[in-house]
Amino acid sequence: MNLPLHTLRAGVIGTGFIAPVHIEALRRLGVQVTAICGSTRAAQDTAARWGIPEVYGDYNHQALLRSPNVDVVHITSPNKVHVEQSLAALAAGKHVVCEKPLGMSPAETRRVVNAAKKATAPVFAVNYMCRFFPAVLQMRAMVQRGDIGRVMHVQGHFFQDWLLHDTDYNWRVLASEGGPLRAVGDIGTHWIDTVSFILGARAESAFAHLETFHKTRKRPVGEVKTFASGNPSELVPYKVDTEDFGSVLLRFGKAAHGFVDGVHANASVSQVAAGWKCSLYVGIYGTTGSLQWEFQQPNEIRVGRRDSPDQILQRGTAGFSEDVAGFTDYPGGHPEGFPDSHKMHYRAVYEHIASGRSSPILFATAEDGHHEVRLCDALLRSHQARRWVKV
Ligand SMILES: NC(=O)c1ccc[n+]([C@@H]2O[C@H](COP(=O)([O-])OP(=O)(O)OC[C@H]3O[C@@H](n4cnc5c(N)ncnc54)[C@H](O)[C@@H]3O)[C@@H](O)[C@H]2O)c1
């Protein structure tokens, strides 16, 4: 029998841009958020704002992990501490939702895979929440039913412009903080995970061309929250060691459903694309039709046909099948978006825990998170060697 979700208690590590997205989604699910960890000041402020009873300052995640009032840990800290905090949470017997990317290198993310696959290990999920947009689940069902025939090719982009100016700064720009691939590692992996999920297959080989347009940038002194705007008085120049743009080619393996085998995909990824705020676009092209979806218009899918009129399928209407009924809460015409994808993701993870692991695993596992980091490693090696690389 399923436990009600409000019997599960969450602790959140990190207090920046994405932490409140987790907290708000958990609250909407009825999950108790019992603990917060970050810098002392930010943890206190976040606790006061959200009414979180246990506060662990000084970035002391070990103290949060010792709390008997935390069942699931949400890791929303910067990439460089994900692996250390994931391993510590698993060792403390806590279930984990870790932000993407799972870590900085395949060698370190492999350690999380090994820890998460032990027989007694708690549930582990990586926050590739784009899987839980109803439109993405719907496209997955349509591909796997053969509604667009055999998939021939996939095309798309993930474009943002928040790092366009050389004075735009975030820890992600530094390889030592975010990992050696920035645009591709940070947002490109959302695109790749979404496509893998829709196709039901993983990328097996990869080719990349990367560009760093701002070889030197200027940064304020001290920590800067993601998407923060301001006018700092003191800026210091620094050399940039991560890419602003990536052109990525992928070859996907075979899917069990028989409609995907050796599919070629190409994507552009940019954090300096003026005018685009958060545009993840996917086009899936099959022998009898195509599917197109865009993150900023997430409630509809465009279905393209050669010999009959194109269609717009809308979430919450007859166009979306029963397959996605459990992943949408509001009727058609009442838009759901980014915060709802987080809510649906955490619902799937918490239901998996509450049902004693009897619900299907649609969320990204440690293995999936590790695969994305391996893929980034292959893309970087491909760029350096100017050739295709096996993942
Ligand atoms: N899934 C998504 O859509 C999505 C969106 C944005 C960010 N993210 C991911 O979330 C993570 C955080 O990104 P952000 O944009 O919120 O960054 P941010 O810089 O706004 O926030 C990071 C927070 O972590 C805190 N922190 C730093 N070191 C810490 C430590 N050792 N222990 C605990 N807290 C620590 C900082 O004080 C800050 O509050 C990144 O891994 C990023 O890739 C995911």
PDB file of C-alpha atoms in Angstrom, residues 12-26 36 46 50 74-79 82 97-100 127 129 171-172 190 225-227 295 338-339 341-342 346:
ATOM      1  CA  VAL A  12      17.254  20.751   0.941  1.00  0.00           C
ATOM      2  CA  ILE A  13      20.974  21.491   0.469  1.00  0.00           C
ATOM      3  CA  GLY A  14      21.587  24.846  -1.254  1.00  0.00           C
ATOM      4  CA  THR A  15      19.614  28.098  -1.157  1.00  0.00           C
ATOM      5  CA  GLY A  16      20.185  29.688  -4.581  1.00  0.00           C
ATOM      6  CA  PHE A  17      18.082  29.962  -7.767  1.00  0.00           C
ATOM      7  CA  ILE A  18      16.803  26.384  -7.992  1.00  0.00           C
ATOM      8  CA  ALA A  19      16.376  25.549  -4.267  1.00  0.00           C
ATOM      9  CA  PRO A  20      13.042  27.443  -3.906  1.00  0.00           C
ATOM     10  CA  VAL A  21      11.784  25.681  -7.045  1.00  0.00           C
ATOM     11  CA  HIS A  22      12.304  22.365  -5.191  1.00  0.00           C
ATOM     12  CA  ILE A  23      10.788  23.697  -1.951  1.00  0.00           C
ATOM     13  CA  GLU A  24       7.717  25.125  -3.668  1.00  0.00           C
ATOM     14  CA  ALA A  25       7.095  21.952  -5.687  1.00  0.00           C
ATOM     15  CA  LEU A  26       7.441  19.776  -2.578  1.00  0.00           C
ATOM     16  CA  ILE A  36      17.693  23.511   4.927  1.00  0.00           C
ATOM     17  CA  THR A  46      15.328  30.655   3.475  1.00  0.00           C
ATOM     18  CA  TRP A  50       9.413  29.122   4.024  1.00  0.00           C
ATOM     19  CA  HIS A  74      17.495  17.447  -2.408  1.00  0.00           C
ATOM     20  CA  ILE A  75      20.971  18.520  -3.531  1.00  0.00           C
ATOM     21  CA  THR A  76      20.729  21.975  -5.143  1.00  0.00           C
ATOM     22  CA  SER A  77      24.302  23.135  -4.506  1.00  0.00           C
ATOM     23  CA  PRO A  78      26.839  23.886  -7.291  1.00  0.00           C
ATOM     24  CA  ASN A  79      28.061  20.972  -9.446  1.00  0.00           C
ATOM     25  CA  HIS A  82      27.217  17.027  -5.981  1.00  0.00           C
ATOM     26  CA  VAL A  97      17.155  13.969  -5.672  1.00  0.00           C
ATOM     27  CA  CYS A  98      20.407  15.474  -6.989  1.00  0.00           C
ATOM     28  CA  GLU A  99      20.520  18.410  -9.363  1.00  0.00           C
ATOM     29  CA  LYS A 100      22.081  17.916 -12.770  1.00  0.00           C
ATOM     30  CA  ASN A 127      16.829  16.228 -11.661  1.00  0.00           C
ATOM     31  CA  MET A 129      12.813  17.055 -14.887  1.00  0.00           C
ATOM     32  CA  TRP A 171      30.198  30.038 -11.119  1.00  0.00           C
ATOM     33  CA  ARG A 172      29.258  27.850 -14.133  1.00  0.00           C
ATOM     34  CA  HIS A 190      18.789  18.610 -20.557  1.00  0.00           C
ATOM     35  CA  LYS A 225      23.218  33.914  -7.421  1.00  0.00           C
ATOM     36  CA  THR A 226      22.123  32.465 -10.809  1.00  0.00           C
ATOM     37  CA  PHE A 227      20.229  34.946 -13.033  1.00  0.00           C
ATOM     38  CA  PHE A 295       9.972  24.413 -23.613  1.00  0.00           C
ATOM     39  CA  PHE A 338       8.556  24.735 -15.567  1.00  0.00           C
ATOM     40  CA  PRO A 339       7.491  24.584 -11.866  1.00  0.00           C
ATOM     41  CA  SER A 341       7.617  19.700 -14.384  1.00  0.00           C
ATOM     42  CA  HIS A 342       9.553  19.757 -11.089  1.00  0.00           C
ATOM     43  CA  TYR A 346       9.261  14.790  -7.430  1.00  0.00           C
TER      44      TYR A 346
END
